[in-house]
Coordinates of C-alpha atoms in Angstrom, one line a residue:
M15 CA -89.2 16.3 -17.4
K16 CA -85.7 15.1 -16.6
T17 CA -83.2 17.4 -14.9
F18 CA -79.4 17.1 -15.3
A19 CA -76.3 18.5 -13.7
V20 CA -72.7 18.4 -14.8
S21 CA -69.5 18.4 -12.7
Q22 CA -66.0 17.2 -12.6
S23 CA -65.5 14.4 -10.1
N24 CA -64.1 15.6 -6.7
Y25 CA -62.3 13.7 -3.9
L26 CA -64.5 13.3 -0.8
P27 CA -66.7 16.3 -1.8
W28 CA -68.5 18.6 0.6
K29 CA -72.3 18.4 1.3
G30 CA -73.2 20.9 -1.4
Y31 CA -71.9 18.6 -4.1
F32 CA -74.3 15.9 -3.0
D33 CA -77.1 18.4 -2.8
L34 CA -76.6 19.1 -6.4
I35 CA -76.6 15.3 -7.3
N36 CA -79.7 14.8 -5.2
N37 CA -81.6 17.5 -7.0
V38 CA -81.3 16.0 -10.5
D39 CA -82.3 12.8 -12.3
I40 CA -79.0 12.5 -14.2
F41 CA -75.6 13.6 -13.0
V42 CA -72.9 13.8 -15.7
L43 CA -69.3 13.2 -14.6
Y44 CA -67.3 15.6 -16.7
D45 CA -63.9 14.1 -16.4
T46 CA -63.0 14.6 -20.0
V47 CA -61.9 18.2 -19.4
Q48 CA -58.5 19.5 -18.4
Y49 CA -57.2 18.6 -15.0
T50 CA -56.4 21.6 -12.8
K51 CA -53.8 21.6 -10.1
N52 CA -54.6 22.6 -6.5
D53 CA -58.3 22.1 -7.0
W54 CA -61.0 19.8 -5.5
R55 CA -60.3 16.9 -8.0
N56 CA -57.6 15.3 -5.8
R57 CA -58.0 16.9 -2.3
N58 CA -60.5 18.0 0.3
R59 CA -60.6 19.1 3.9
V60 CA -61.5 17.4 7.2
V61 CA -61.8 18.8 10.8
T62 CA -59.0 17.6 13.1
A63 CA -58.1 18.3 16.7
N64 CA -55.7 21.0 15.4
G65 CA -58.2 22.6 13.0
I66 CA -58.8 22.1 9.3
S67 CA -56.5 19.7 7.5
W68 CA -56.1 18.9 3.8
L69 CA -56.2 15.3 2.5
T70 CA -54.4 15.3 -0.8
V71 CA -54.1 12.4 -3.3
P72 CA -50.7 12.6 -5.0
V73 CA -51.0 12.5 -8.8
I74 CA -48.8 12.5 -11.9
Q75 CA -49.7 15.3 -14.2
K76 CA -47.9 14.5 -17.5
S77 CA -49.0 17.6 -19.4
L78 CA -50.9 20.8 -18.8
D79 CA -53.7 19.7 -21.2
Q80 CA -54.1 16.3 -19.6
R81 CA -57.7 15.3 -19.0
I82 CA -59.0 14.4 -15.5
N83 CA -59.8 10.8 -16.5
E84 CA -56.2 10.4 -17.7
V85 CA -54.5 11.5 -14.4
E86 CA -52.7 8.7 -12.6
I87 CA -52.2 8.4 -8.9
A88 CA -48.5 8.8 -8.0
N89 CA -48.2 6.1 -5.3
Q90 CA -50.2 4.1 -2.8
C91 CA -48.6 5.5 0.3
W92 CA -51.3 8.2 0.7
Q93 CA -54.1 5.7 1.7
R94 CA -52.7 4.8 5.1
K95 CA -52.0 8.5 5.9
H96 CA -55.5 9.6 4.8
W97 CA -57.2 6.9 6.8
L98 CA -55.1 7.5 9.9
T99 CA -56.0 11.2 9.7
I100 CA -59.7 10.4 9.4
E101 CA -59.7 7.9 12.2
Q102 CA -57.8 10.1 14.6
S103 CA -60.0 13.0 13.8
Y104 CA -63.4 11.3 14.0
K105 CA -63.1 8.2 16.1
K106 CA -64.8 9.9 19.0
T107 CA -67.7 11.3 17.0
P108 CA -71.1 9.7 17.6
F109 CA -71.4 7.9 14.3
F110 CA -67.9 6.9 13.4
A111 CA -68.5 3.3 14.3
K112 CA -71.6 3.2 12.1
Y113 CA -70.1 4.6 8.9
S114 CA -66.4 3.8 9.1
P115 CA -66.8 0.2 7.9
F116 CA -68.2 1.5 4.6
I117 CA -65.5 4.1 4.1
K118 CA -62.3 2.4 5.4
P119 CA -62.2 -0.3 2.6
V120 CA -61.7 2.4 0.0
F121 CA -58.3 3.1 1.6
E122 CA -57.3 -0.6 1.6
R123 CA -57.5 -0.9 -2.2
E124 CA -55.0 0.1 -4.8
W125 CA -56.1 2.8 -7.3
S126 CA -54.3 3.7 -10.5
K127 CA -56.5 6.5 -11.8
L128 CA -57.8 9.5 -9.9
S129 CA -61.1 9.6 -11.7
E130 CA -61.8 5.9 -10.8
L131 CA -61.2 6.6 -7.2
N132 CA -63.4 9.6 -7.1
V133 CA -66.3 8.0 -9.0
F134 CA -66.2 5.0 -6.7
L135 CA -66.2 7.2 -3.6
L136 CA -69.1 9.2 -5.0
S137 CA -71.1 6.1 -5.7
E138 CA -70.5 4.7 -2.2
L139 CA -71.3 8.0 -0.4
C140 CA -74.5 8.5 -2.5
R141 CA -75.6 5.0 -1.4
L142 CA -75.0 5.9 2.3
L143 CA -77.0 9.2 1.7
G144 CA -79.8 7.4 0.0
I145 CA -79.3 9.2 -3.3
S146 CA -80.4 7.2 -6.3
T147 CA -79.5 9.7 -9.1
K148 CA -78.2 8.1 -12.4
F149 CA -74.6 8.7 -13.2
V150 CA -73.4 9.2 -16.8
N151 CA -69.8 9.6 -18.0
A152 CA -69.1 12.5 -20.4
A153 CA -66.7 10.2 -22.2
D154 CA -69.7 8.3 -23.4
L155 CA -71.3 11.3 -25.0
N156 CA -70.4 13.1 -28.3
L157 CA -69.4 16.6 -27.2
E158 CA -67.9 19.4 -29.3
G159 CA -67.7 23.2 -29.2
D160 CA -67.3 25.7 -26.4
K161 CA -68.7 25.2 -22.8
N162 CA -72.2 26.4 -23.7
M163 CA -72.5 24.2 -26.8
R164 CA -71.3 21.1 -25.0
L165 CA -73.8 21.6 -22.2
I166 CA -76.6 22.0 -24.8
Q167 CA -75.4 18.8 -26.5
I168 CA -75.5 17.0 -23.2
A169 CA -79.1 18.1 -22.7
K170 CA -80.0 16.8 -26.1
E171 CA -78.3 13.5 -25.8
L172 CA -79.9 12.9 -22.4
D173 CA -83.3 14.1 -23.7
S174 CA -83.5 16.6 -20.9
Q175 CA -84.9 20.2 -20.9
N176 CA -83.8 21.2 -17.5
Y177 CA -80.2 22.1 -16.5
L178 CA -79.2 22.6 -12.8
S179 CA -75.9 24.4 -12.3
G180 CA -73.7 25.6 -9.5
P181 CA -73.6 29.4 -9.2
A182 CA -70.0 29.6 -10.4
A183 CA -71.2 28.9 -14.0
K184 CA -73.0 32.2 -14.1
D185 CA -69.7 33.7 -15.3
Y186 CA -69.9 31.9 -18.7
I187 CA -73.4 30.5 -19.2
D188 CA -75.1 32.2 -22.2
L189 CA -78.8 32.0 -21.1
R190 CA -80.0 33.1 -24.6
L191 CA -78.5 30.0 -26.2
F192 CA -80.3 27.8 -23.7
K193 CA -83.6 29.6 -24.2
Q194 CA -83.3 29.2 -28.0
E195 CA -82.9 25.4 -27.5
G196 CA -85.8 25.2 -25.1
I197 CA -83.6 24.3 -22.1
S198 CA -84.4 25.9 -18.7
V199 CA -81.5 26.8 -16.4
K200 CA -81.7 26.7 -12.6
W201 CA -79.0 27.6 -10.1
M202 CA -78.1 25.8 -6.9
D203 CA -78.1 28.1 -3.8
Y204 CA -75.5 27.0 -1.3
T205 CA -76.2 29.8 1.2
N206 CA -77.9 29.4 4.6
Y207 CA -76.8 25.9 5.4
P208 CA -77.7 25.1 9.1
V209 CA -74.8 24.6 11.5
Y210 CA -74.4 21.1 13.0
P211 CA -72.4 19.7 15.9
Q212 CA -68.8 19.8 14.8
R213 CA -65.6 19.2 16.7
S214 CA -64.3 22.6 15.9
S215 CA -64.5 26.0 17.7
N216 CA -64.8 27.8 14.4
F217 CA -67.5 26.0 12.4
E218 CA -66.6 25.3 8.8
H219 CA -69.2 24.3 6.2
G220 CA -66.7 23.7 3.4
V221 CA -65.3 20.3 4.5
S222 CA -65.9 16.8 3.3
I223 CA -69.3 15.2 3.6
I224 CA -67.8 12.6 6.0
D225 CA -67.6 15.3 8.6
L226 CA -71.4 15.6 8.5
L227 CA -71.9 11.8 8.4
F228 CA -69.7 11.1 11.4
N229 CA -71.1 13.9 13.5
V230 CA -74.9 13.7 12.9
G231 CA -75.4 10.2 11.4
P232 CA -78.8 9.4 9.9
N233 CA -79.9 13.0 10.7
F234 CA -77.6 14.3 7.9
D235 CA -80.7 15.3 5.8
S236 CA -81.6 18.0 8.3
Y237 CA -78.4 19.8 7.6
M238 CA -78.4 19.6 3.8
Q239 CA -80.3 22.4 2.2
R240 CA -81.5 20.9 -1.1
S241 CA -82.5 24.3 -2.3
V242 CA -82.8 25.3 -5.9
R243 CA -83.1 28.9 -7.2
E244 CA -84.8 29.1 -10.6
N245 CA -83.4 31.4 -13.3
T246 CA -85.6 34.0 -15.0
F247 CA -84.9 34.3 -18.7

């Protein structure tokens, strides 16, 4: 039976985000919900010679209830800055030469919408990671009601009986509703990731996936947990 996961698109996400994608058959990009400031939608972190540094895509938020897929990028000056930071931070890593030709072109294009940038990056990075999960846009689905009902509607439209969620959703998921609909719920477990060679004295797991790619190359799979914890109803 098909398994699905749901998440907002993020900018250059961390390895756990790709573990979630890899563990399902269908990944729903939920960019029809409200955009939140100072979140992972338009920024992420990399390891530099001076420690952890944020890469932030400047955006125009026209209203507080604006959807993620409506958010426009403010200007095109950020691309050069982001790439220079990435290049300076990782040019001496073992696999920068191998992967940079696939990543650099993203910063040479003009982007108007944040969601389009994020989805393109996700697709390219999944290709590099050998992840073949199908992507579906929530905008193409008919969703109504509260968070739980919309997730149940997604399951029905995708003809899926298995939902894989990040642990943060435990705060609002009503497991009784899912059980009534015959949908099983499983939780991702992001603990106990192995440490990998990183150009930092204080190892940090929560940085962009490119840190893992540039440092360990084709061995990235050894440092991604791919662990799922099943819920008991």
